[in-house]
Short mmCIF file of C-alpha atoms in Angstrom, two decimals:
data_model
loop_
_atom_site.label_atom_id
_atom_site.label_comp_id
_atom_site.label_asym_id
_atom_site.label_seq_id
_atom_site.Cartn_x
_atom_site.Cartn_y
_atom_site.Cartn_z
CA UNK B 1 -30.56 18.85 11.44
CA UNK B 2 -29.75 22.43 10.24
CA UNK B 3 -32.26 24.01 12.98
CA UNK B 4 -30.50 22.00 15.66
CA UNK B 5 -27.37 23.40 14.70
CA UNK B 6 -28.48 26.70 14.11
CA UNK B 7 -30.27 27.31 17.25
CA UNK B 8 -27.33 27.33 19.49
CA UNK B 9 -25.70 29.89 17.07
CA UNK B 10 -28.83 32.28 17.37
CA UNK B 11 -28.34 31.73 20.96
CA UNK B 12 -24.73 33.30 20.83
CA UNK B 13 -25.77 36.01 18.59
CA UNK B 14 -28.36 37.09 21.32
CA UNK B 15 -25.54 36.59 23.84
CA UNK B 16 -23.66 38.91 21.92
CA UNK B 17 -26.32 41.60 21.07
CA UNK B 18 -27.23 41.61 24.59
CA UNK B 19 -23.57 42.31 25.76
CA UNK B 20 -22.65 44.85 23.43
CA UNK B 21 -26.00 46.89 24.22
CA UNK B 22 -25.89 46.20 28.02
CA UNK B 23 -22.10 47.10 28.21
CA UNK B 24 -22.15 50.51 25.76
CA UNK B 25 -25.56 51.73 26.47
CA UNK B 26 -24.69 51.80 30.43
CA UNK B 27 -21.25 53.15 29.53
CA UNK B 28 -23.05 56.06 27.56
CA UNK B 29 -25.34 56.71 30.44
CA UNK B 30 -22.44 56.46 33.09
CA UNK B 31 -20.73 58.88 30.57
CA UNK B 32 -23.33 61.46 30.29
CA UNK B 33 -23.73 61.17 33.93
CA UNK B 34 -19.93 61.87 34.78
CA UNK B 35 -20.10 64.82 32.45
CA UNK B 36 -23.20 66.52 33.39
CA UNK B 37 -23.93 65.87 37.02
CA UNK B 38 -23.47 68.01 39.68
CA UNK B 39 -21.76 66.06 42.68
CA UNK B 40 -21.81 66.38 46.19
CA UNK B 41 -23.33 69.24 48.65
CA UNK B 42 -21.13 72.08 46.78
CA UNK B 43 -22.45 70.85 43.39
CA UNK B 44 -19.15 70.69 41.50
CA UNK B 45 -18.86 69.13 37.97
CA UNK B 46 -16.27 66.86 37.05
CA UNK B 47 -14.21 68.96 34.39
CA UNK B 48 -11.65 66.72 33.83
CA UNK B 49 -12.93 64.47 31.29
CA UNK B 50 -9.82 63.67 29.77
CA UNK B 51 -8.91 61.71 32.79
CA UNK B 52 -11.68 58.88 31.50
CA UNK B 53 -9.71 58.15 28.88
CA UNK B 54 -6.45 57.46 31.24
CA UNK B 55 -8.53 55.18 33.30
CA UNK B 56 -10.07 53.52 30.31
CA UNK B 57 -6.62 52.67 29.04
CA UNK B 58 -5.43 51.38 32.52
CA UNK B 59 -8.35 49.00 32.95
CA UNK B 60 -8.36 47.66 29.21
CA UNK B 61 -4.65 47.13 29.57
CA UNK B 62 -5.06 45.23 32.68
CA UNK B 63 -7.94 43.35 31.26
CA UNK B 64 -6.11 42.56 28.27
CA UNK B 65 -3.43 41.15 29.73
CA UNK B 66 -5.88 38.74 32.12
CA UNK B 67 -7.49 37.56 28.91
CA UNK B 68 -4.15 36.61 26.94
CA UNK B 69 -2.94 34.81 29.97
CA UNK B 70 -6.10 32.96 30.52
CA UNK B 71 -7.36 32.18 26.91
CA UNK B 72 -4.75 32.55 24.85
CA UNK B 73 -0.70 32.88 24.72
CA UNK B 74 1.62 35.88 23.19
CA UNK B 75 1.86 34.47 19.52
CA UNK B 76 5.31 34.08 17.84
CA UNK B 77 5.27 36.33 15.05
CA UNK B 78 2.95 39.01 16.54
CA UNK B 79 3.23 42.76 16.49
CA UNK B 80 5.97 43.86 18.87
CA UNK B 81 4.57 46.33 21.68
CA UNK B 82 6.48 49.33 20.15
CA UNK B 83 4.65 49.32 16.62
CA UNK B 84 1.77 50.72 18.05
CA UNK B 85 3.33 54.08 19.53
CA UNK B 86 2.06 56.10 16.52
CA UNK B 87 -1.42 54.33 16.77
CA UNK B 88 -1.80 55.20 20.01
CA UNK B 89 -0.84 58.69 19.63
CA UNK B 90 -4.23 59.36 17.34
CA UNK B 91 -6.18 57.15 19.52
CA UNK B 92 -5.18 59.49 22.65
CA UNK B 93 -6.07 62.52 21.11
CA UNK B 94 -9.51 61.50 19.15
CA UNK B 95 -11.30 59.99 22.02
CA UNK B 96 -10.20 62.96 24.43
CA UNK B 97 -11.61 65.04 21.92
CA UNK B 98 -15.09 63.05 21.82
CA UNK B 99 -15.28 62.86 25.49
CA UNK B 100 -14.39 66.70 26.03
CA UNK B 101 -17.32 67.33 23.21
CA UNK B 102 -19.73 66.60 26.28
CA UNK B 103 -19.00 70.03 27.83
CA UNK B 104 -20.55 71.81 24.73
CA UNK B 105 -23.23 69.38 23.27
CA UNK B 106 -25.73 66.93 24.62
CA UNK B 107 -24.97 63.23 24.48
CA UNK B 108 -27.47 62.46 21.81
CA UNK B 109 -25.74 65.20 19.52
CA UNK B 110 -22.36 63.58 20.17
CA UNK B 111 -23.98 60.03 19.39
CA UNK B 112 -25.37 61.27 15.98
CA UNK B 113 -22.11 63.23 15.30
CA UNK B 114 -19.87 60.53 15.79
CA UNK B 115 -22.11 58.09 13.41
CA UNK B 116 -20.97 60.04 10.61
CA UNK B 117 -17.63 58.58 10.39
CA UNK B 118 -18.27 57.61 6.61
CA UNK B 119 -18.47 61.09 5.50
CA UNK B 120 -14.38 62.18 6.07
CA UNK B 121 -13.89 58.83 4.92
CA UNK B 122 -15.47 59.59 1.68
CA UNK B 123 -13.89 63.09 1.62
CA UNK B 124 -10.40 61.64 2.06
CA UNK B 125 -11.23 58.86 -0.35
CA UNK B 126 -12.37 60.99 -3.07
CA UNK B 127 -10.51 64.08 -2.87
CA UNK B 128 -7.08 62.23 -1.78
CA UNK B 129 -6.91 59.26 -3.46
CA UNK B 130 -9.72 59.50 -6.17
CA UNK B 131 -12.02 56.95 -5.38
CA UNK B 132 -14.87 56.71 -7.26
CA UNK B 133 -18.12 56.09 -5.03
CA UNK B 134 -21.68 54.75 -6.26
CA UNK B 135 -24.78 56.60 -6.20
CA UNK B 136 -26.31 54.79 -3.42
CA UNK B 137 -22.90 55.66 -1.15
CA UNK B 138 -23.90 59.07 -2.00
CA UNK B 139 -26.96 58.84 -0.82
CA UNK B 140 -26.18 57.28 2.70
CA UNK B 141 -23.69 60.25 2.84
CA UNK B 142 -26.32 62.50 2.16
CA UNK B 143 -29.01 61.03 4.69
CA UNK B 144 -26.09 61.09 7.47
CA UNK B 145 -24.70 64.62 6.68
CA UNK B 146 -28.44 66.24 6.13
CA UNK B 147 -29.48 64.52 9.46
CA UNK B 148 -26.45 65.61 11.57
CA UNK B 149 -26.74 69.22 9.96
CA UNK B 150 -29.90 69.81 10.42
CA UNK B 151 -29.82 68.14 14.09
CA UNK B 152 -26.92 70.59 14.87
CA UNK B 153 -28.87 73.64 13.45
CA UNK B 154 -32.37 72.74 15.44
CA UNK B 155 -33.09 74.25 18.52
CA UNK B 156 -31.94 72.60 22.01
CA UNK B 157 -34.48 72.29 24.62
CA UNK B 158 -33.52 74.67 27.57
CA UNK B 159 -33.32 71.81 30.04
CA UNK B 160 -30.43 70.06 28.06
CA UNK B 161 -28.52 73.28 27.67
CA UNK B 162 -28.46 73.83 31.51
CA UNK B 163 -26.84 70.57 31.87
CA UNK B 164 -24.20 71.49 29.80
CA UNK B 165 -20.99 72.68 31.48
CA UNK B 166 -20.21 75.10 28.80
CA UNK B 167 -22.95 75.17 25.83
CA UNK B 168 -21.17 75.90 22.46
CA UNK B 169 -22.48 73.59 19.74
CA UNK B 170 -19.97 74.62 16.93
CA UNK B 171 -16.94 73.84 19.12
CA UNK B 172 -18.61 70.91 20.15
CA UNK B 173 -19.37 69.37 16.75
CA UNK B 174 -15.70 70.34 15.70
CA UNK B 175 -14.34 68.54 18.45
CA UNK B 176 -16.45 65.63 17.19
CA UNK B 177 -15.45 65.85 13.71
CA UNK B 178 -11.60 65.94 14.75
CA UNK B 179 -12.11 62.62 16.71
CA UNK B 180 -13.67 60.83 13.72
CA UNK B 181 -10.45 62.00 11.49
CA UNK B 182 -8.20 60.76 14.22
CA UNK B 183 -10.04 57.56 14.68
CA UNK B 184 -9.66 57.14 10.82
CA UNK B 185 -5.89 57.38 11.05
CA UNK B 186 -5.65 55.13 14.25
CA UNK B 187 -8.04 52.57 12.15
CA UNK B 188 -5.53 52.54 9.12
CA UNK B 189 -2.45 52.20 11.02
CA UNK B 190 -3.99 49.29 13.18
CA UNK B 191 -4.79 47.73 9.51
CA UNK B 192 -1.39 48.47 8.43
CA UNK B 193 -0.13 46.47 12.17
CA UNK B 194 -2.26 43.78 11.16
CA UNK B 195 -1.24 43.31 7.57
CA UNK B 196 2.51 43.42 8.74
CA UNK B 197 1.75 40.93 11.37
CA UNK B 198 -1.09 38.65 10.68
CA UNK B 199 -0.55 36.66 13.40
CA UNK B 200 -1.42 39.51 15.99
CA UNK B 201 -4.78 38.69 17.96
CA UNK B 202 -7.39 41.15 18.79
CA UNK B 203 -6.08 41.06 22.31
CA UNK B 204 -2.69 42.03 21.67
CA UNK B 205 -3.54 44.85 19.83
CA UNK B 206 -5.74 46.11 22.43
CA UNK B 207 -2.79 45.21 24.87
CA UNK B 208 -0.31 47.34 22.78
CA UNK B 209 -2.69 50.29 22.17
CA UNK B 210 -3.89 50.77 25.57
CA UNK B 211 -0.06 50.03 26.88
CA UNK B 212 1.03 53.36 24.93
CA UNK B 213 -2.22 55.14 25.51
CA UNK B 214 -1.51 54.73 29.32
CA UNK B 215 1.95 56.21 28.86
CA UNK B 216 0.74 59.11 26.78
CA UNK B 217 -1.94 59.86 28.99
CA UNK B 218 0.26 59.77 32.45
CA UNK B 219 2.64 62.25 30.94
CA UNK B 220 -0.69 64.47 29.75
CA UNK B 221 -2.16 64.35 33.05
CA UNK B 222 0.61 63.99 35.55
CA UNK B 223 3.88 65.44 33.42
CA UNK B 224 4.32 68.65 35.31
CA UNK B 225 3.11 70.19 38.74
CA UNK B 226 0.13 71.61 37.75
CA UNK B 227 -1.26 69.32 35.34
CA UNK B 228 -5.09 68.21 35.42
CA UNK B 229 -4.66 64.64 36.46
CA UNK B 230 -3.65 65.93 40.18
CA UNK B 231 -6.94 68.10 40.35
CA UNK B 232 -8.89 64.84 38.83
CA UNK B 233 -7.40 62.45 41.44
CA UNK B 234 -8.25 65.18 44.33
CA UNK B 235 -12.11 65.27 42.79
CA UNK B 236 -12.42 61.98 43.17
CA UNK B 237 -11.36 61.66 46.75
CA UNK B 238 -13.54 64.67 47.88
CA UNK B 239 -16.39 62.69 45.70
CA UNK B 240 -16.01 58.81 45.79
CA UNK B 241 -19.36 58.72 43.59
CA UNK B 242 -17.59 59.95 40.50
CA UNK B 243 -14.72 57.47 41.00
CA UNK B 244 -17.16 54.56 41.17
CA UNK B 245 -18.90 55.85 38.04
CA UNK B 246 -15.58 55.89 36.50
CA UNK B 247 -14.66 52.72 37.31
CA UNK B 248 -18.02 51.06 35.97
CA UNK B 249 -17.47 53.03 32.75
CA UNK B 250 -14.15 51.62 32.45
CA UNK B 251 -15.36 47.71 33.03
CA UNK B 252 -18.40 48.38 30.65
CA UNK B 253 -15.65 49.21 27.92
CA UNK B 254 -13.63 46.62 28.63
CA UNK B 255 -16.37 44.00 28.71
CA UNK B 256 -18.26 45.66 25.49
CA UNK B 257 -14.80 44.71 23.82
CA UNK B 258 -15.14 41.16 24.55
CA UNK B 259 -18.31 40.80 23.26
CA UNK B 260 -17.35 42.70 19.83
CA UNK B 261 -14.20 40.35 19.30
CA UNK B 262 -16.71 37.62 19.90
CA UNK B 263 -19.00 38.96 17.64
CA UNK B 264 -16.26 39.65 14.81
CA UNK B 265 -14.98 36.04 15.17
CA UNK B 266 -18.24 34.34 15.32
CA UNK B 267 -20.54 36.30 12.61
CA UNK B 268 -18.16 38.72 11.03
CA UNK B 269 -17.73 42.52 10.97
CA UNK B 270 -20.90 43.31 9.11
CA UNK B 271 -22.95 41.88 12.10
CA UNK B 272 -20.97 43.79 14.44
CA UNK B 273 -21.63 47.22 12.60
CA UNK B 274 -25.13 46.37 12.61
CA UNK B 275 -25.23 45.78 16.09
CA UNK B 276 -23.07 48.63 17.05
CA UNK B 277 -25.55 51.19 15.11
CA UNK B 278 -28.64 49.93 16.37
CA UNK B 279 -27.29 50.42 19.81
CA UNK B 280 -26.41 53.87 18.94
CA UNK B 281 -29.82 54.88 18.30
CA UNK B 282 -31.08 52.67 21.78
CA UNK B 283 -28.58 54.84 23.46
CA UNK B 284 -30.14 58.23 22.09
CA UNK B 285 -33.55 56.88 23.15
CA UNK B 286 -32.08 55.86 26.50
CA UNK B 287 -30.40 59.22 26.91
CA UNK B 288 -33.72 61.09 25.82
CA UNK B 289 -36.07 59.41 28.47
CA UNK B 290 -33.71 58.67 31.05
CA UNK B 291 -31.25 61.43 31.25
CA UNK B 292 -33.78 64.31 30.69
CA UNK B 293 -32.78 65.15 27.28
CA UNK B 294 -36.18 65.89 25.52
CA UNK B 295 -35.81 65.89 21.66
CA UNK B 296 -38.29 67.50 19.41
CA UNK B 297 -40.21 66.29 16.94
CA UNK B 298 -37.78 67.55 14.22
CA UNK B 299 -34.65 66.47 15.92
CA UNK B 300 -36.12 62.91 16.25
CA UNK B 301 -36.79 63.27 12.44
CA UNK B 302 -33.03 64.14 12.10
CA UNK B 303 -32.08 60.93 14.35
CA UNK B 304 -34.34 58.67 11.91
CA UNK B 305 -32.61 60.45 8.80
CA UNK B 306 -29.09 59.53 10.14
CA UNK B 307 -29.86 56.15 11.11
CA UNK B 308 -31.71 55.45 7.77
CA UNK B 309 -28.21 56.40 5.98
CA UNK B 310 -26.32 54.17 8.15
CA UNK B 311 -28.91 50.91 7.89
CA UNK B 312 -28.88 51.70 3.90
CA UNK B 313 -25.06 51.75 4.23
CA UNK B 314 -25.05 48.28 5.89
CA UNK B 315 -27.67 46.87 3.62
CA UNK B 316 -25.38 48.14 0.64
CA UNK B 317 -22.26 46.21 2.47
CA UNK B 318 -24.31 43.24 2.90
CA UNK B 319 -25.65 43.13 -0.86
CA UNK B 320 -21.73 43.14 -1.63
CA UNK B 321 -20.96 40.48 0.38
CA UNK B 322 -23.59 38.36 -0.78
CA UNK B 323 -22.35 39.09 -4.20
CA UNK B 324 -18.76 38.51 -3.40
CA UNK B 325 -19.87 34.99 -2.08
CA UNK B 326 -21.85 34.09 -5.18
CA UNK B 327 -18.63 34.57 -7.39
CA UNK B 328 -16.51 32.30 -5.18
#
């Protein structure tokens, strides 16, 4: 009987893994294409990468509105729309910096840098809040920080550098680090909203965050006569190919959120962390093989070092979860 019950659950998990991998690996491929490709006979680059965030906000807002209408109702006691204004500021600035970094560093480098989220979290925890971490947690941080640092210091292939709009590794990694800090503030504020309004659904959070994100990005990109949004729209009109890539990029992000919500709801946040972490590794492999970003043996060693630290971190979380279940 247990195997009969468990098999559909395994199918759902496989469905979630396939959905998250397909959505975000293809989204990463599109992100790299948009940021590095030369479009049209004039060979122009799409320099207005912040426009991707506005487009993503609009598509995700509409998507979450449809999901709420189809599968749930706005819950009484949920967070009011105004409560997302502060979290959306950092959620607008952070991802913009992450995407902007692709002008200066390669996509594999960006993925690795953004995988080191636990480093600023532990630094803030230890220095600001006086939190004491265990030796295994410091080992995880050392592996991740060491791997990212070694990757940053290693020589990048000339082929990869030639695809970048403005090669500048220190600036690119700096943008990624700021992206992580802003993400930390965003996550903390979202958790605070969830605590104050526990009846708020994931779709309602997505709706509120993207509503304010759309407002902020419209002001930033179209708020004055020579704002970059007008140039971005003009470029899309002249090069419809990039407009299609941006639309698919946004749809992948919205669909991917569906699978993340389903995974967390059915299997918990630890399973979701494991799936998204392995997805990042596969994204680097895909970028290396399909997008022409060859990595040296040393760089592959750095990649394995980072993901060893991430895997060890997931294992430690799993052990804590098992221990907590045994004591309950």
